Every structure is written in structure tokens, then in C-alpha cells.
């Protein structure tokens, strides 16, 4: 669904954010923010101190995977610079002085790395990074030491979940030194059958090698998901049609629905679109609904503070409205292989 490359950097001679007092964090923010704003990629960027953002705005940024949940909890002395197209984001004074990330739709890890490497090189000419000739870039957490790179991708794997292969796949990926997490990273569940796969080692490997290694594993995971879809259609077509039909029925007719249930049912709707059960319906609809039905986005849309019960009612109204022109799912008449997952599809 998306690709992300992140780099962790710190300034030489300054206490890391976890140790720095508020006055020092403010001083570091004042040193870093203009340098980031001056990047060519940040022309027309959004730039703000975290204490000037509302709790709702912060949550929207989390739901869009632009900042971490930890950064959303920050206030004075921490900041954010976000490019106009949301493809480059720099968190200032999160766990490290700089947490910069490049985001791309589909499977575009190499493109994300090239974009981030260019931004990092430009910043390194302006800022004095904390760097050791033997250890590499120094970071607040030892797991980021060395290159400071985290390469990750969001994968939608409903067929592997339905065929009960997902745990076996996760164990195999873990043995390769990679981490598999939920939708919002460490400690979160895989809502909507969306999994985040990332590297764990940052020391002793060249960045391009980390990107290439993860890219190969992701291609294998995509192939496993495609094969699982074909197998389900061949061996258990009624089971998969039942799951998708029920999901459509609830989404298109419910009058109250939670965010969690919505995510899980939209996952099945998206699968139904992929295997051609919804004629004339684009996958982009499911992807958009994944985002705009989440709590903060929903609240922002209606410009008022809503209780959980009110959100559930409005979410259901929105879903019924958006799905009213989506035809009922039609079972695939023969177990034809589903269309290949597009590795670079922006949706």
C-alpha cells in the first residue's frame, strides 16, 4: 500500500531529546527548523511547533502516518516540517533531534530512499551531526545506531489471514531479521489486515543494501498473498464470497459502526474489488474510506467534538452514502487468478 524510509540523526554536542531540558530543546528546534525549511524539497512546506497544534490535528497526522504517536504527545521544544505533497516529513525532537522520513505510494522503497538521501545530504552540509567513525550516526536508541535507517512498507494481506497462513509468514520474516507490526507500528494490532514490515538491523549494513534486502522480501510476501488469493478462489470460493458479501452488507446498511469494525470490513471490500467482485468499482474508494472513517478525520470533517457514539453514527451515515452506488458483489463465476497486485499503484 505504501513505502517509507526513515533516518534518525542528532546534533553533535547537544543532549538528546530524552535528556535535554525544555530550554535546550527549544534552542535545538530553533537551530534545526530553519535548516529543514530551507531544503529545496520543502518549498511551500507546513512548519509548526508541536505546542501550537491541537490534539485533533496531531491525531490526524498520526492517522496519516506522518508522525509517530510519541511525537503527537510532544509540546514546546518539538516541531514538524511537512512538504506540500506530504511525501517528506521531518519530526524535530522526537526520540532523536531529527526523525526524517520519505513516503511513497505502492512499492517504491528505492525511490523513497533516493529522495530521503538527497534531503539528508543537504542537511548534513548545514548541521553538525553526531557521528562516530566506528559506530556511525549516534542515536538515542541503540537499535538505530549506525546508519539510523528504518525501511518499511504497509502490506494488505487479507488472504493470508483468511487462509490462516499469516502467523507462519510472520515467523519466517522475523527469522530474516525483519519486524512485522500492526497498522500504527510497534505494539499495535493489524487493523484491516494491514501489516507493517521493516528492517531491525541498522549497524554494519550499507543503506542501499537494507533497502534492497527488504524489497526482495516484500516481493515474496506479495507473491504469497497473490497465491493465497488464487487458492482461496479455487478451493473455498463460497467462504471468501461469504466474507466479502457480509462485509458489503454491513458497510452499506449499518446505522452505527465502530472504527475498528469499519477497518476490518473495508479490508474485505478492498479484497472484493481486487478479485473483480465489484464491477466498475475502484480500489481507491476503499483506500479513501480507510482514512476518512478514522476518528480524527471524521471529527475534522464535521468540525466539532464528537463522542464515540456520535462518531459511530456519522461513520455509518458516511459509509451508506459513499457505497450507495457500489453494486452488490457478484461471485466470480470461475476460479480465475485475481489480477496481479500492482507494485507501484498509488492506491
Coordinates of N, CA, C and O in Angstrom, one line a residue, residues 135-259:
X135 N 31.2 3.7 15.0 CA 29.8 3.3 15.3 C 28.8 3.9 14.3 O 27.6 3.5 14.1
X136 N 29.2 5.0 13.5 CA 28.3 5.6 12.6 C 27.5 6.7 13.3 O 28.0 7.4 14.2
X137 N 26.3 7.0 12.8 CA 25.4 8.0 13.4 C 25.0 7.6 14.8 O 24.5 6.5 15.0
X138 N 25.1 8.5 15.7 CA 24.7 8.2 17.1 C 23.2 8.5 17.3 O 22.8 9.6 16.9
X139 N 22.5 7.6 17.9 CA 21.1 7.8 18.1 C 20.7 7.5 19.6 O 21.4 6.9 20.3
X140 N 19.5 8.0 19.9 CA 19.0 7.8 21.3 C 18.8 6.3 21.6 O 19.0 5.9 22.8
X141 N 18.3 5.6 20.7 CA 18.1 4.1 20.9 C 19.2 3.3 20.2 O 19.4 3.6 19.0
X142 N 19.8 2.4 20.9 CA 20.9 1.6 20.3 C 20.4 0.8 19.0 O 21.3 0.5 18.1
X143 N 19.2 0.5 18.9 CA 18.7 -0.2 17.7 C 18.8 0.6 16.4 O 18.6 0.0 15.3
X144 N 18.9 1.9 16.6 CA 19.0 2.8 15.4 C 20.5 3.2 15.1 O 20.7 3.9 14.1
X145 N 21.4 2.7 15.9 CA 22.8 3.1 15.8 C 23.4 2.7 14.4 O 23.0 1.6 13.9
X146 N 24.3 3.5 13.9 CA 25.0 3.1 12.7 C 24.5 4.0 11.5 O 24.8 5.1 11.4
X147 N 23.6 3.4 10.7 CA 23.0 4.1 9.6 C 21.8 4.9 10.0 O 21.5 5.9 9.4
X148 N 21.2 4.5 11.1 CA 20.0 5.2 11.6 C 18.8 5.0 10.7 O 17.8 5.8 10.7
X149 N 18.9 4.0 9.8 CA 17.8 3.8 8.8 C 16.7 2.8 9.2 O 17.0 1.8 9.8
X150 N 15.5 3.2 8.9 CA 14.4 2.2 9.1 C 13.6 2.2 7.7 O 13.1 3.3 7.3
X151 N 13.6 1.1 7.1 CA 12.9 0.9 5.9 C 11.6 0.1 6.1 O 11.7 -1.0 6.7
X152 N 10.5 0.6 5.7 CA 9.2 -0.2 6.0 C 8.2 0.0 4.9 O 8.3 0.9 4.0
X153 N 7.3 -0.9 4.8 CA 6.2 -0.9 3.9 C 4.9 -1.4 4.5 O 4.9 -2.2 5.4
X154 N 3.8 -0.8 4.1 CA 2.5 -1.3 4.5 C 1.9 -2.3 3.5 O 1.8 -2.0 2.3
X155 N 1.5 -3.5 4.0 CA 1.0 -4.5 3.1 C -0.4 -4.9 3.6 O -0.7 -5.1 4.8
X156 N -1.3 -5.0 2.6 CA -2.6 -5.5 2.8 C -2.7 -7.0 2.5 O -2.5 -7.4 1.4
X157 N -2.8 -7.8 3.6 CA -2.7 -9.3 3.4 C -3.9 -10.1 3.9 O -3.8 -11.0 4.7
X158 N -5.1 -9.8 3.3 CA -6.3 -10.4 3.8 C -6.4 -11.9 3.5 O -6.9 -12.7 4.3
X159 N -5.9 -12.4 2.4 CA -6.0 -13.8 2.0 C -5.1 -14.6 2.9 O -5.4 -15.8 3.3
X160 N -3.9 -14.1 3.3 CA -3.0 -14.8 4.2 C -3.6 -15.0 5.6 O -3.4 -16.0 6.3
X161 N -4.4 -14.0 5.9 CA -5.1 -14.0 7.2 C -6.3 -15.0 7.1 O -6.4 -15.9 8.0
X162 N -7.1 -14.9 6.1 CA -8.2 -15.8 5.9 C -7.8 -17.3 5.8 O -8.5 -18.2 6.2
X163 N -6.7 -17.5 5.1 CA -6.2 -18.9 5.0 C -5.3 -19.4 6.1 O -4.8 -20.5 6.1
X164 N -5.3 -18.5 7.2 CA -4.5 -18.9 8.4 C -3.1 -19.2 8.2 O -2.5 -20.0 8.8
X165 N -2.5 -18.5 7.2 CA -1.0 -18.6 7.0 C -0.2 -17.5 7.6 O 1.0 -17.6 7.5
X166 N -0.9 -16.5 8.1 CA -0.2 -15.2 8.4 C 0.9 -15.4 9.5 O 2.0 -14.9 9.5
X167 N 0.5 -16.2 10.6 CA 1.5 -16.4 11.7 C 2.7 -17.1 11.2 O 3.9 -16.8 11.6
X168 N 2.6 -18.1 10.3 CA 3.7 -18.8 9.7 C 4.6 -17.8 8.9 O 5.8 -17.9 9.0
X169 N 3.9 -17.0 8.2 CA 4.7 -16.0 7.4 C 5.4 -15.0 8.3 O 6.6 -14.7 8.0
X170 N 4.8 -14.5 9.3 CA 5.4 -13.6 10.3 C 6.6 -14.2 10.9 O 7.7 -13.6 11.0
X171 N 6.5 -15.5 11.3 CA 7.7 -16.1 11.9 C 8.8 -16.3 10.9 O 10.0 -16.0 11.3
X172 N 8.5 -16.5 9.7 CA 9.6 -16.7 8.7 C 10.2 -15.3 8.4 O 11.5 -15.2 8.3
X173 N 9.5 -14.3 8.4 CA 10.0 -12.9 8.2 C 10.9 -12.5 9.4 O 11.9 -11.9 9.2
X174 N 10.4 -12.8 10.6 CA 11.2 -12.5 11.8 C 12.6 -13.2 11.8 O 13.6 -12.6 12.2
X175 N 12.6 -14.4 11.3 CA 13.9 -15.1 11.2 C 14.9 -14.5 10.2 O 16.1 -14.7 10.3
X176 N 14.3 -13.7 9.3 CA 15.2 -13.0 8.3 C 15.7 -11.7 8.9 O 16.4 -10.9 8.2
X177 N 15.4 -11.4 10.2 CA 15.9 -10.2 10.8 C 15.0 -9.0 10.6 O 15.4 -7.8 10.7
X178 N 13.7 -9.2 10.2 CA 12.8 -8.2 9.9 C 11.7 -8.2 10.9 O 11.4 -9.2 11.5
X179 N 11.1 -7.0 11.1 CA 10.0 -6.9 12.1 C 8.6 -6.8 11.4 O 8.5 -6.1 10.4
X180 N 7.6 -7.4 11.9 CA 6.2 -7.3 11.4 C 5.4 -6.7 12.5 O 5.3 -7.3 13.6
X181 N 4.8 -5.6 12.2 CA 4.0 -4.9 13.2 C 2.6 -4.6 12.7 O 2.3 -4.8 11.5
X182 N 1.8 -4.0 13.6 CA 0.4 -3.6 13.2 C 0.4 -2.3 12.4 O 1.4 -1.7 12.1
X183 N -0.8 -1.8 12.2 CA -1.1 -0.6 11.4 C -0.3 0.6 11.8 O 0.2 1.4 11.0
X184 N -0.2 0.8 13.1 CA 0.5 2.0 13.6 C 1.8 1.7 14.3 O 2.3 2.4 15.2
X185 N 2.4 0.6 13.9 CA 3.8 0.3 14.3 C 3.8 -0.5 15.6 O 2.8 -1.3 15.9
X186 N 4.9 -0.4 16.3 CA 5.2 -1.3 17.5 C 4.0 -1.3 18.5 O 3.6 -0.2 18.9
X187 N 3.6 -2.4 18.9 CA 2.6 -2.5 19.9 C 1.2 -2.3 19.5 O 0.2 -2.2 20.3
X188 N 0.9 -2.3 18.2 CA -0.4 -2.1 17.7 C -0.9 -3.3 16.9 O -0.1 -4.0 16.4
X189 N -2.2 -3.4 16.7 CA -2.7 -4.6 16.0 C -2.9 -4.3 14.5 O -2.9 -3.1 14.1
X190 N -3.0 -5.4 13.8 CA -3.1 -5.3 12.3 C -4.5 -5.0 11.9 O -5.2 -5.9 11.3
X191 N -5.0 -3.8 12.2 CA -6.4 -3.5 11.8 C -6.5 -3.5 10.3 O -5.6 -3.1 9.5
X192 N -7.6 -4.0 9.8 CA -7.9 -4.1 8.3 C -6.9 -5.0 7.6 O -6.7 -4.9 6.4
X193 N -6.3 -5.9 8.4 CA -5.3 -6.9 7.8 C -4.1 -6.2 7.1 O -3.6 -6.6 6.1
X194 N -3.8 -5.0 7.7 CA -2.7 -4.2 7.2 C -1.5 -4.4 8.1 O -1.6 -4.2 9.3
X195 N -0.4 -4.8 7.6 CA 0.8 -5.1 8.3 C 2.0 -4.2 7.9 O 2.1 -3.9 6.7
X196 N 2.8 -3.8 8.9 CA 4.0 -3.0 8.6 C 5.2 -3.9 8.7 O 5.5 -4.5 9.8
X197 N 6.0 -4.0 7.6 CA 7.2 -4.8 7.6 C 8.4 -3.9 7.6 O 8.4 -3.0 6.7
X198 N 9.4 -4.1 8.4 CA 10.6 -3.2 8.4 C 11.8 -3.9 8.9 O 11.8 -5.0 9.4
X199 N 13.0 -3.3 8.6 CA 14.3 -3.8 9.0 C 14.5 -3.6 10.5 O 13.9 -2.7 11.1
X200 N 15.3 -4.5 11.1 CA 15.6 -4.3 12.5 C 17.1 -3.9 12.7 O 17.4 -3.2 13.6
X201 N 18.0 -4.4 11.8 CA 19.4 -4.0 12.0 C 19.7 -2.7 11.2 O 19.2 -2.5 10.1
X202 N 20.5 -1.9 11.9 CA 20.9 -0.6 11.3 C 22.4 -0.5 11.3 O 23.0 0.4 10.7
X203 N 23.1 -1.4 12.0 CA 24.6 -1.3 12.2 C 25.2 -2.3 11.3 O 24.9 -3.5 11.3
X204 N 26.3 -1.9 10.6 CA 27.1 -2.8 9.8 C 26.6 -3.1 8.4 O 27.1 -4.0 7.7
X205 N 25.5 -2.4 8.0 CA 25.0 -2.6 6.6 C 24.9 -1.2 5.9 O 24.6 -0.2 6.5
X206 N 25.2 -1.2 4.6 CA 25.0 0.0 3.8 C 23.5 0.2 3.6 O 22.8 -0.8 3.4
X207 N 23.1 1.5 3.6 CA 21.7 1.8 3.4 C 21.0 1.1 2.2 O 20.0 0.6 2.3
X208 N 21.7 1.2 1.1 CA 21.2 0.7 -0.2 C 20.9 -0.8 -0.1 O 20.0 -1.4 -0.6
X209 N 21.8 -1.5 0.7 CA 21.7 -3.0 0.9 C 20.4 -3.3 1.8 O 19.7 -4.3 1.5
X210 N 20.2 -2.4 2.8 CA 19.0 -2.6 3.6 C 17.7 -2.5 2.8 O 16.8 -3.3 2.9
X211 N 17.7 -1.5 1.9 CA 16.6 -1.2 1.0 C 16.3 -2.4 0.1 O 15.2 -2.9 -0.1
X212 N 17.4 -2.9 -0.5 CA 17.3 -3.9 -1.5 C 16.9 -5.2 -0.8 O 16.0 -6.0 -1.4
X213 N 17.4 -5.5 0.4 CA 17.0 -6.8 1.1 C 15.5 -6.8 1.4 O 14.8 -7.8 1.2
X214 N 15.0 -5.6 1.9 CA 13.6 -5.6 2.3 C 12.8 -5.6 1.1 O 11.7 -6.3 1.1
X215 N 13.2 -5.0 0.0 CA 12.4 -5.0 -1.2 C 12.2 -6.4 -1.7 O 11.1 -6.8 -2.2
X216 N 13.3 -7.3 -1.7 CA 13.2 -8.7 -2.1 C 12.2 -9.4 -1.2 O 11.4 -10.2 -1.7
X217 N 12.2 -9.2 0.1 CA 11.3 -9.9 1.0 C 9.8 -9.5 0.7 O 8.9 -10.3 0.7
X218 N 9.6 -8.2 0.4 CA 8.3 -7.7 0.2 C 7.7 -8.3 -1.1 O 6.5 -8.6 -1.2
X219 N 8.5 -8.4 -2.1 CA 8.1 -9.1 -3.4 C 7.6 -10.5 -3.1 O 6.7 -11.0 -3.7
X220 N 8.4 -11.2 -2.2 CA 8.0 -12.6 -1.9 C 6.7 -12.6 -1.1 O 5.8 -13.5 -1.4
X221 N 6.5 -11.6 -0.2 CA 5.2 -11.6 0.6 C 4.1 -11.3 -0.3 O 3.0 -11.9 -0.2
X222 N 4.3 -10.4 -1.3 CA 3.2 -10.1 -2.3 C 2.8 -11.3 -3.1 O 1.7 -11.6 -3.3
X223 N 3.8 -12.1 -3.5 CA 3.6 -13.3 -4.2 C 2.8 -14.3 -3.4 O 1.9 -15.0 -3.8
X224 N 3.2 -14.4 -2.1 CA 2.5 -15.3 -1.2 C 1.0 -14.9 -1.1 O 0.1 -15.8 -1.0
X225 N 0.7 -13.6 -0.9 CA -0.6 -13.1 -0.9 C -1.4 -13.4 -2.1 O -2.6 -13.9 -2.1
X226 N -0.8 -13.2 -3.3 CA -1.4 -13.5 -4.6 C -1.8 -15.0 -4.7 O -2.9 -15.3 -5.1
X227 N -0.8 -15.8 -4.3 CA -1.1 -17.3 -4.3 C -2.2 -17.7 -3.4 O -3.0 -18.6 -3.7
X228 N -2.2 -17.1 -2.2 CA -3.3 -17.4 -1.2 C -4.7 -17.0 -1.8 O -5.7 -17.7 -1.6
X229 N -4.7 -15.9 -2.5 CA -6.0 -15.5 -3.1 C -6.4 -16.5 -4.2 O -7.6 -16.8 -4.2
X230 N -5.5 -16.9 -5.0 CA -5.8 -17.9 -6.0 C -6.3 -19.2 -5.4 O -7.3 -19.8 -5.8
X231 N -5.6 -19.7 -4.4 CA -6.0 -20.9 -3.7 C -7.4 -20.8 -3.1 O -8.2 -21.7 -3.2
X232 N -7.7 -19.7 -2.4 CA -9.0 -19.5 -1.8 C -10.1 -19.5 -2.8 O -11.2 -20.1 -2.6
X233 N -9.9 -18.9 -4.0 CA -10.9 -18.8 -5.0 C -11.1 -20.2 -5.6 O -12.2 -20.6 -6.1
X234 N -10.0 -21.0 -5.7 CA -10.1 -22.4 -6.2 C -10.8 -23.4 -5.3 O -11.6 -24.2 -5.6
X235 N -10.4 -23.3 -4.0 CA -10.7 -24.3 -3.0 C -11.9 -23.9 -2.1 O -12.6 -24.8 -1.6
X236 N -12.0 -22.6 -1.8 CA -13.0 -22.2 -0.9 C -13.7 -20.9 -1.4 O -13.8 -19.9 -0.7
X237 N -14.3 -21.0 -2.6 CA -14.9 -19.8 -3.2 C -16.1 -19.3 -2.3 O -16.2 -18.1 -2.1
X238 N -16.9 -20.2 -1.9 CA -18.1 -19.8 -1.1 C -17.7 -19.1 0.2 O -18.3 -18.1 0.6
X239 N -16.6 -19.5 0.8 CA -16.1 -18.9 2.1 C -15.7 -17.5 1.8 O -16.1 -16.6 2.6
X240 N -14.9 -17.3 0.8 CA -14.4 -15.9 0.5 C -15.6 -15.0 0.0 O -15.7 -13.8 0.4
X241 N -16.5 -15.6 -0.8 CA -17.7 -14.8 -1.2 C -18.5 -14.4 0.0 O -19.1 -13.3 0.0
X242 N -18.7 -15.3 0.9 CA -19.5 -15.1 2.1 C -18.9 -13.9 2.9 O -19.6 -13.0 3.4
X243 N -17.6 -14.0 3.2 CA -16.9 -12.9 3.9 C -17.1 -11.6 3.3 O -17.4 -10.6 4.0
X244 N -16.9 -11.5 2.0 CA -17.0 -10.2 1.3 C -18.4 -9.7 1.2 O -18.7 -8.6 1.4
X245 N -19.3 -10.7 0.9 CA -20.8 -10.3 0.9 C -21.3 -9.7 2.2 O -22.0 -8.7 2.2
X246 N -20.9 -10.4 3.3 CA -21.3 -9.9 4.6 C -20.7 -8.6 4.9 O -21.4 -7.7 5.5
X247 N -19.4 -8.4 4.5 CA -18.8 -7.1 4.8 C -19.5 -6.0 4.1 O -19.8 -4.9 4.6
X248 N -19.8 -6.2 2.8 CA -20.5 -5.2 2.0 C -21.9 -4.9 2.6 O -22.3 -3.8 2.7
X249 N -22.6 -6.0 3.0 CA -23.9 -5.8 3.6 C -23.9 -4.9 4.8 O -24.8 -4.1 5.0
X250 N -23.0 -5.2 5.7 CA -22.9 -4.3 6.9 C -22.5 -2.9 6.6 O -23.1 -1.9 7.1
X251 N -21.4 -2.7 5.8 CA -20.9 -1.4 5.5 C -22.0 -0.6 4.8 O -22.1 0.6 5.0
X252 N -22.7 -1.2 3.9 CA -23.7 -0.4 3.1 C -25.0 -0.2 3.8 O -25.9 0.6 3.3
X253 N -25.2 -0.9 4.9 CA -26.6 -0.8 5.6 C -26.5 -0.5 7.1 O -27.6 -0.2 7.6
X254 N -25.4 -0.5 7.7 CA -25.3 -0.2 9.1 C -25.7 1.2 9.5 O -25.5 2.1 8.7
X255 N -26.2 1.4 10.6 CA -26.6 2.8 11.1 C -25.7 3.2 12.3 O -25.8 4.3 12.8
X256 N -24.8 2.3 12.7 CA -23.8 2.6 13.8 C -22.7 1.6 13.6 O -23.0 0.4 13.6
X257 N -21.5 2.1 13.5 CA -20.3 1.2 13.3 C -19.1 1.8 13.8 O -18.8 3.0 13.7
X258 N -18.3 1.0 14.5 CA -17.0 1.5 15.1 C -15.9 1.6 14.1 O -16.0 1.0 13.0
X259 N -14.9 2.3 14.5 CA -13.7 2.4 13.6 C -13.0 1.1 13.4 O -12.7 0.8 12.2

